[in-house]
Short mmCIF file of C-alpha atoms in Angstrom, two decimals:
data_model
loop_
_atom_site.label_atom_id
_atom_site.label_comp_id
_atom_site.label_asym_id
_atom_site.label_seq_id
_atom_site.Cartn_x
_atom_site.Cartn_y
_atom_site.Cartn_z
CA UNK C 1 10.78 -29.75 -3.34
CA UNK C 2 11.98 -29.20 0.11
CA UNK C 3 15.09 -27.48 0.62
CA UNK C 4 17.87 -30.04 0.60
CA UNK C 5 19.82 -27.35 3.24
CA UNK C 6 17.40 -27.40 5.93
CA UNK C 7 16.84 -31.23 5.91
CA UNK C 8 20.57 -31.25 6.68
CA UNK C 9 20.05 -28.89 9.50
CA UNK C 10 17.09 -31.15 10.77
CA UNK C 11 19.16 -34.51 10.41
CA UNK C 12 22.16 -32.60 12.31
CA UNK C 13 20.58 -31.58 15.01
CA UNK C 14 17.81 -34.78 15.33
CA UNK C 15 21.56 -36.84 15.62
CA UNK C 16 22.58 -34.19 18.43
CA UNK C 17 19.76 -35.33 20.64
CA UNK C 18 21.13 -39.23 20.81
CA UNK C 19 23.84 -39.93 18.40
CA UNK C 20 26.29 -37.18 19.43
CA UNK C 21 26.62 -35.67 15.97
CA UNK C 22 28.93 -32.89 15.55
CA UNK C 23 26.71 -30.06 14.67
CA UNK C 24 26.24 -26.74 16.14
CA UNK C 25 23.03 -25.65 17.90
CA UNK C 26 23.23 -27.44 20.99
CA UNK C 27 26.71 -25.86 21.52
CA UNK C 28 25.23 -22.28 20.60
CA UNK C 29 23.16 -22.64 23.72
CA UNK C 30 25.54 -24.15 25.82
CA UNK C 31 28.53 -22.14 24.76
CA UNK C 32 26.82 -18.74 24.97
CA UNK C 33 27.27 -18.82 28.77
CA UNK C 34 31.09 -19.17 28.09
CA UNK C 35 33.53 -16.47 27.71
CA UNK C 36 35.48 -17.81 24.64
CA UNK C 37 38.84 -18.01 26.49
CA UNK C 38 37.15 -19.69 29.55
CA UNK C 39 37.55 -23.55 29.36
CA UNK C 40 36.88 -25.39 32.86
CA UNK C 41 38.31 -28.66 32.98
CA UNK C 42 35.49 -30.08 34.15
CA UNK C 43 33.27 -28.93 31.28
CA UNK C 44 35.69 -28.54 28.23
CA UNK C 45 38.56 -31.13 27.24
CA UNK C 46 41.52 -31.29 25.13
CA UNK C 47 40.64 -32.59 21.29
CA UNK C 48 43.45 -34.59 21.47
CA UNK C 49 42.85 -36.27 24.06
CA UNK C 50 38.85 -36.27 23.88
CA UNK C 51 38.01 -40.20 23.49
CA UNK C 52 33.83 -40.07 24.86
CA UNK C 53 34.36 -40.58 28.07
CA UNK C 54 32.03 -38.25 30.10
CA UNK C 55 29.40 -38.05 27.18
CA UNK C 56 26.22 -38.13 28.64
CA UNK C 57 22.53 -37.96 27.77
CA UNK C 58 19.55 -36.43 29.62
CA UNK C 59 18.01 -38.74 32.36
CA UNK C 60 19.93 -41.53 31.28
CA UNK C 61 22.14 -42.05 34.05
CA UNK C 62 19.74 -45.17 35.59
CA UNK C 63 19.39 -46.84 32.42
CA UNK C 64 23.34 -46.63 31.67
CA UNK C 65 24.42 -48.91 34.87
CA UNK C 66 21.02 -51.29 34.03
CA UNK C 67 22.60 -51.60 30.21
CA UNK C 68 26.03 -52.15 31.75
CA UNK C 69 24.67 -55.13 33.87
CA UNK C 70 23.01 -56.46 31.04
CA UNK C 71 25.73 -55.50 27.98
CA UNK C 72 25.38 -59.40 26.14
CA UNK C 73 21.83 -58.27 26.14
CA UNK C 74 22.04 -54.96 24.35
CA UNK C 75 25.00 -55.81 21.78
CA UNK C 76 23.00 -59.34 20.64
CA UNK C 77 19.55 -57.20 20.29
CA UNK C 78 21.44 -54.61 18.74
CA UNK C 79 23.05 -56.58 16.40
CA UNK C 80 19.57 -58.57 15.47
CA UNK C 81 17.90 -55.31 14.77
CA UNK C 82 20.49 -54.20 12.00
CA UNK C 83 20.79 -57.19 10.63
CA UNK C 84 17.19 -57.60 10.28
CA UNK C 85 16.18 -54.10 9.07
CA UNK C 86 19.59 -52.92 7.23
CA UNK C 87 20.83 -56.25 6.98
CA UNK C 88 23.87 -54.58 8.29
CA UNK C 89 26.56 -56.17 10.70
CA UNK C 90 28.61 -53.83 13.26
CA UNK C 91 31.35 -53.61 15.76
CA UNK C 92 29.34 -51.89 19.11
CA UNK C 93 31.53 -49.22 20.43
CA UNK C 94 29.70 -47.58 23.61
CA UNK C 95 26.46 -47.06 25.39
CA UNK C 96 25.38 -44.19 26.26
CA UNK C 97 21.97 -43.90 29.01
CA UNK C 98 19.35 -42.18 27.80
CA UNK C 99 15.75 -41.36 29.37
CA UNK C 100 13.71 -44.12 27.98
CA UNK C 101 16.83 -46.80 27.55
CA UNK C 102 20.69 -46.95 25.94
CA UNK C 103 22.13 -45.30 22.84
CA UNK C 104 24.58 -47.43 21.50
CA UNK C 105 27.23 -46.57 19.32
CA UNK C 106 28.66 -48.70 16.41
CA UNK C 107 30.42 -49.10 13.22
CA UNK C 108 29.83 -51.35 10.36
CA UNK C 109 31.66 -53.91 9.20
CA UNK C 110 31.83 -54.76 5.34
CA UNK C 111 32.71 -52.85 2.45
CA UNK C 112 30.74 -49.78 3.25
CA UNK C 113 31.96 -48.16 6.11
CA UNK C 114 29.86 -45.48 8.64
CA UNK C 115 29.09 -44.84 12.05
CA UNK C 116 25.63 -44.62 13.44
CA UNK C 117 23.40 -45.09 16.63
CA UNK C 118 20.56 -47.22 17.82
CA UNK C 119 18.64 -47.04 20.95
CA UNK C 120 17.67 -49.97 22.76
CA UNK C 121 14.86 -49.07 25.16
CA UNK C 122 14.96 -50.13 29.11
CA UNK C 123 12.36 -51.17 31.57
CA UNK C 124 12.60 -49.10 34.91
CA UNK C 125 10.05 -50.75 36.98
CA UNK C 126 11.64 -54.33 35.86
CA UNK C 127 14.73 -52.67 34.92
CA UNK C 128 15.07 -55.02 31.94
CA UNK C 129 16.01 -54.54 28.23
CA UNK C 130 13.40 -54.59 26.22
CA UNK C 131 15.01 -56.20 22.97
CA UNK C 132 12.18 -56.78 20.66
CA UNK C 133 11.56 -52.96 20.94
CA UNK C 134 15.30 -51.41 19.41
CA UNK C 135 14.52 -48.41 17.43
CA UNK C 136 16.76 -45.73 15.18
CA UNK C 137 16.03 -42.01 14.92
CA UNK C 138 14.15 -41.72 11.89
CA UNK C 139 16.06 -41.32 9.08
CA UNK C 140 19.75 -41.57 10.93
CA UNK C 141 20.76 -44.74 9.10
CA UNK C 142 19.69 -44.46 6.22
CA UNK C 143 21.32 -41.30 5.67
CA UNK C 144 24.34 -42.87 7.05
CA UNK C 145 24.23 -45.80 4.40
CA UNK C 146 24.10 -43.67 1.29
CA UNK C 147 26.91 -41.38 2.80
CA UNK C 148 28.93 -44.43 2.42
CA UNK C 149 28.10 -45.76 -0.73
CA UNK C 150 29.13 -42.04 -1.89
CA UNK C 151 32.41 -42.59 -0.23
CA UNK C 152 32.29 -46.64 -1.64
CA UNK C 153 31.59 -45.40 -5.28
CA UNK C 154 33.40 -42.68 -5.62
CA UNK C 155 36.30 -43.90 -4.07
CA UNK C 156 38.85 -42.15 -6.12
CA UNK C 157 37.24 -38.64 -5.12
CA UNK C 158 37.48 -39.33 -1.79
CA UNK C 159 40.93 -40.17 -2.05
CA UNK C 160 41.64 -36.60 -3.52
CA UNK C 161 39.86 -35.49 -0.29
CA UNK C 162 41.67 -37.00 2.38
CA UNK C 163 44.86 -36.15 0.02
CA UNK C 164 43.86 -32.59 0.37
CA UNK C 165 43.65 -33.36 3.88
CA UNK C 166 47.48 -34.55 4.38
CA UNK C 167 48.48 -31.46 2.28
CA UNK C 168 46.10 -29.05 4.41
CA UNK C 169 47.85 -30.66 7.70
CA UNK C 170 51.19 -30.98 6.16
CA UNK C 171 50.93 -27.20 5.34
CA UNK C 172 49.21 -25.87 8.39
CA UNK C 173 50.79 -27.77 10.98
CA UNK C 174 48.97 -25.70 14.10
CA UNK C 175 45.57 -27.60 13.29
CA UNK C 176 44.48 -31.37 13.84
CA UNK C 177 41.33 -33.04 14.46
CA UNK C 178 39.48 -35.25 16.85
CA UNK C 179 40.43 -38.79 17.89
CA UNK C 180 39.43 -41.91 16.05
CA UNK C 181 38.05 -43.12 19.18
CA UNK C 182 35.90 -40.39 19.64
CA UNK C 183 34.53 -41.26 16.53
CA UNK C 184 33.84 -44.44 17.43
CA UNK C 185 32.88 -44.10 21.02
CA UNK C 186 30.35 -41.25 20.41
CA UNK C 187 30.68 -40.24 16.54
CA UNK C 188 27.44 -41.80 15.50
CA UNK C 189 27.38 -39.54 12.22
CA UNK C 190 27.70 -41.48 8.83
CA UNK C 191 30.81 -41.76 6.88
CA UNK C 192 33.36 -39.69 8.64
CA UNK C 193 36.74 -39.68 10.21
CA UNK C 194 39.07 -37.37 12.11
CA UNK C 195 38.91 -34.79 9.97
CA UNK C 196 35.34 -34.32 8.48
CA UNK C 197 32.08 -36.04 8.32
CA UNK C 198 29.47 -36.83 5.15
CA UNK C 199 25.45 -36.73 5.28
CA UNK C 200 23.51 -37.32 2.59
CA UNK C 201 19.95 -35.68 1.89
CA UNK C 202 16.93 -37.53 2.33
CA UNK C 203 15.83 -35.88 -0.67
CA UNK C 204 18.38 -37.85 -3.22
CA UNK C 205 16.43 -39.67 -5.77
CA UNK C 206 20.19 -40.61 -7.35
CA UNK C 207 21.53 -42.64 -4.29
CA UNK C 208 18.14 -44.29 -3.43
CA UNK C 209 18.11 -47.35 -5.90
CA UNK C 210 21.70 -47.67 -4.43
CA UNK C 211 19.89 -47.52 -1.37
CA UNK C 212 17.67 -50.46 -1.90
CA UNK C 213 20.24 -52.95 -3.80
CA UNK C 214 22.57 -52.30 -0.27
CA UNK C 215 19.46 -53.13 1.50
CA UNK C 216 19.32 -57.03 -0.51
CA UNK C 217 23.25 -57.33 -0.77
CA UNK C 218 25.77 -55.45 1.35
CA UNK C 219 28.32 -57.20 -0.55
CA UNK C 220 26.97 -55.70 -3.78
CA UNK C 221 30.25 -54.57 -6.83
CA UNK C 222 30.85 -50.58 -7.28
CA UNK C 223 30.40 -51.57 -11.40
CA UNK C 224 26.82 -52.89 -10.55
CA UNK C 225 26.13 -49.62 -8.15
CA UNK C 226 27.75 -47.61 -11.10
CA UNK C 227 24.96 -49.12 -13.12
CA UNK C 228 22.43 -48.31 -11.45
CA UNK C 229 23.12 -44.38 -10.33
CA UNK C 230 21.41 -41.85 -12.52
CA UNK C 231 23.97 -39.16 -12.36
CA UNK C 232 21.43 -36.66 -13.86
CA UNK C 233 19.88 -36.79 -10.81
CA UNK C 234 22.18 -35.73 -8.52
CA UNK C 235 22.55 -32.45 -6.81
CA UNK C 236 25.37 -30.68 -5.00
CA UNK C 237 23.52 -30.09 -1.95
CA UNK C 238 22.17 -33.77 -1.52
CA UNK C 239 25.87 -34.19 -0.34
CA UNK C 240 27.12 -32.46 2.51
CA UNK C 241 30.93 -32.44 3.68
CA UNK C 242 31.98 -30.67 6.75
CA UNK C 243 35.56 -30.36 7.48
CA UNK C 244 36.01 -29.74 11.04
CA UNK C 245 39.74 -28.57 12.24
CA UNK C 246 40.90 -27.46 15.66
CA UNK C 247 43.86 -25.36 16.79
CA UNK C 248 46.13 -28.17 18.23
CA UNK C 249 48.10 -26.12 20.66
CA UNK C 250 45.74 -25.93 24.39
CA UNK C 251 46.43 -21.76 24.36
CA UNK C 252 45.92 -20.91 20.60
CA UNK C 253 42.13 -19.22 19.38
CA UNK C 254 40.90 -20.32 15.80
CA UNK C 255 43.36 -18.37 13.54
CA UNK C 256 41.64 -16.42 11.07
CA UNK C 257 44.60 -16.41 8.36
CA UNK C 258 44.77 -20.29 8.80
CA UNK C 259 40.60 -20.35 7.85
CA UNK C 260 40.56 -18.22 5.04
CA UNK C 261 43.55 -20.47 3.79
CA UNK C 262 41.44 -23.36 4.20
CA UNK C 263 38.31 -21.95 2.29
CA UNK C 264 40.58 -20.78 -0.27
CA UNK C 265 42.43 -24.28 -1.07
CA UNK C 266 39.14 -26.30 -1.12
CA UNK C 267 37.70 -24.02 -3.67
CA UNK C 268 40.79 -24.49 -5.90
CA UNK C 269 40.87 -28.58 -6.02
CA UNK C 270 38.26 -29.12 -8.85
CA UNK C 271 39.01 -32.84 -7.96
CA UNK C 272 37.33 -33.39 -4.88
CA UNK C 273 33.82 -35.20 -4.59
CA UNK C 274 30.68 -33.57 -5.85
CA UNK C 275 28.72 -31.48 -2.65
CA UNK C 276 28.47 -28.87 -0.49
CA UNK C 277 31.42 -28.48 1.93
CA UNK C 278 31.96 -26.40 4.74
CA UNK C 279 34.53 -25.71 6.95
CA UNK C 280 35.12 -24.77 10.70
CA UNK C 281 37.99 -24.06 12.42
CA UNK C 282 37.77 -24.53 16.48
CA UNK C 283 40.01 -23.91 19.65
CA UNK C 284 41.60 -26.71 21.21
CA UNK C 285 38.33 -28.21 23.15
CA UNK C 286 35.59 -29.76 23.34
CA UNK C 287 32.46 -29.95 25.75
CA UNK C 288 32.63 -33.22 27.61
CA UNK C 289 29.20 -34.33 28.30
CA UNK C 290 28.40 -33.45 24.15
CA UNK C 291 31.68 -33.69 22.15
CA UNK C 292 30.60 -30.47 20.64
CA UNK C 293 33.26 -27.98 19.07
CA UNK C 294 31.51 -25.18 18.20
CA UNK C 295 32.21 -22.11 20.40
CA UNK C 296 32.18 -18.19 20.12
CA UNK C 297 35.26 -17.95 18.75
CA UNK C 298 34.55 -20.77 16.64
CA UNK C 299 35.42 -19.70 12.75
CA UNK C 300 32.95 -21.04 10.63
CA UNK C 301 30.95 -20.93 7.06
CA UNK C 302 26.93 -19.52 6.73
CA UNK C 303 25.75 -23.72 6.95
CA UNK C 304 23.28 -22.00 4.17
CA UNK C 305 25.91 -21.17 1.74
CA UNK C 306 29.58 -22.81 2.44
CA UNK C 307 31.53 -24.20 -1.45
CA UNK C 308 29.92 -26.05 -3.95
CA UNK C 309 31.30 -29.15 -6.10
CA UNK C 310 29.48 -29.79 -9.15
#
């Protein structure tokens, strides 16, 4: 079988390219250049402040104003196109240009809850939106929907999480995390929030007939999903959590007391949900035109290894 880690690694940095994931190897390369104190303000800004604005994708500058001119078009074939495929309905955040059309940016509506990306390609010699021809990255989606039916059906786990969360804060008042409109505006990254995102593996034979019965009725009960996941199936690394903290005051680096306190406290709480977590703890910024946190001084888990929930 194919190594549930790596497929992560793939989907992470596949979303990078056009759904503004937050992952890391984009920001290696573009944060290398950086010494880790130096933060121009017209490259880096403030995580609490950070909302999108200035996100930008290669060659896609052209297509952005042509989407802009033509938004009615883009939301209504973006809204066709997941209903039809994923019969899924969303709120449409942003567009983003890209070099063959738009990335745009939503949330769904319903009872499962995740953020994810389409792109809706553009016609430069015409200059006009070709709707019958809306794609997905491969695989982006899907992963996104069984992300959230973990987070639907195991509700109670992930309450324990985002408890842990409020305690972590509550204790460690020096760290935050990103904006909710951030999230929405260029998240684009399955079930998540301020604090951490999910991902689910490709590779999970347990979530897929959960998978299929979303697919014929979004509205579906959490006893008849219960029914039909085979727990026995299930693996710690088809689930992967990353918590994702910054230092909230402008002049502070990633405190390496703070970090090891964080490791330390997830590994203790047998309560949260079933995975692989890791956890990184950032300065106060972010890059701009990518949302990226990840830095040189960034403190952060081997993605290979990080703490295991079974």
């Amino acid at each position: 079988m194919k190594n549930p880690i790596m497929l992560f690694a793939c989907s992470i940095s596949t979303s990078l390219l056009l759904g503004g994931c937050f992952g890391i190897d984009n920001a290696q390369k573009s944060s290398s250049e950086q010494d880790p104190v130096d933060r121009p303000e017209d490259q880096y800004e403030s995580v609490l402040t950070y909302t999108g604005d200035g996100y930008t994708l290669p060659g896609g500058e052209e297509n952005e104003e042509i989407a802009k001119e033509h938004k009615d078009e883009v939301v209504s074939a973006t809204n066709e196109y997941l209903k039809k495929e994923y019969n899924t309905e969303v709120d449409i955040h942003n567009m983003v240009g890209n070099s063959d059309g738009v990335t745009v940016f939503y949330e769904s509506k319903g009872p499962l809850h995740f953020y994810s990306t389409a792109i809706v390609p553009v016609d430069n010699s015409t200059k006009k939106i070709l709707k019958d021809e809306v794609t997905t990255i491969e695989g982006d989606v899907e992963r996104s929907i069984k992300s959230a039916l973990y987070a639907y059906m195991w509700e109670d786990d992930f309450k324990a999480l985002d408890d842990q969360i409020t305690e972590i804060l509550d204790d460690h008042p020096s760290i935050t995390g990103r904006t909710l409109a951030s999230l929405q505006n260029v998240g684009g990254s399955g079930y998540m929030n301020p604090y951490y995102f999910v991902q689910a593996s490709s590779t999970d034979e347990a979530i897929q007939p959960l998978y299929e019965q979303y697919l014929q009725d979004p509205d579906t009960s959490k006893e008849t999903y219960s029914k039909l996941f085979d727990g026995s199936q299930f693996e710690s690394d088809h689930l992967l959590f990353n918590l994702n903290f910054f230092m909230k005051d402008p002049q502070d680096q990633p405190d390496k007391q703070i970090f090891n306190a964080l490791i330390e406290t997830v590994e203790a709480n047998n309560e949260l949900p079933k995975g692989r977590y890791l956890i990184d703890l950032n300065d106060n910024y972010v890059l701009i035109r990518n949302s990226e946190s990840y830095k040189q001084n960034t403190l952060g888990q081997d993605p290979t290894k990080g703490i295991i929930k079974e």
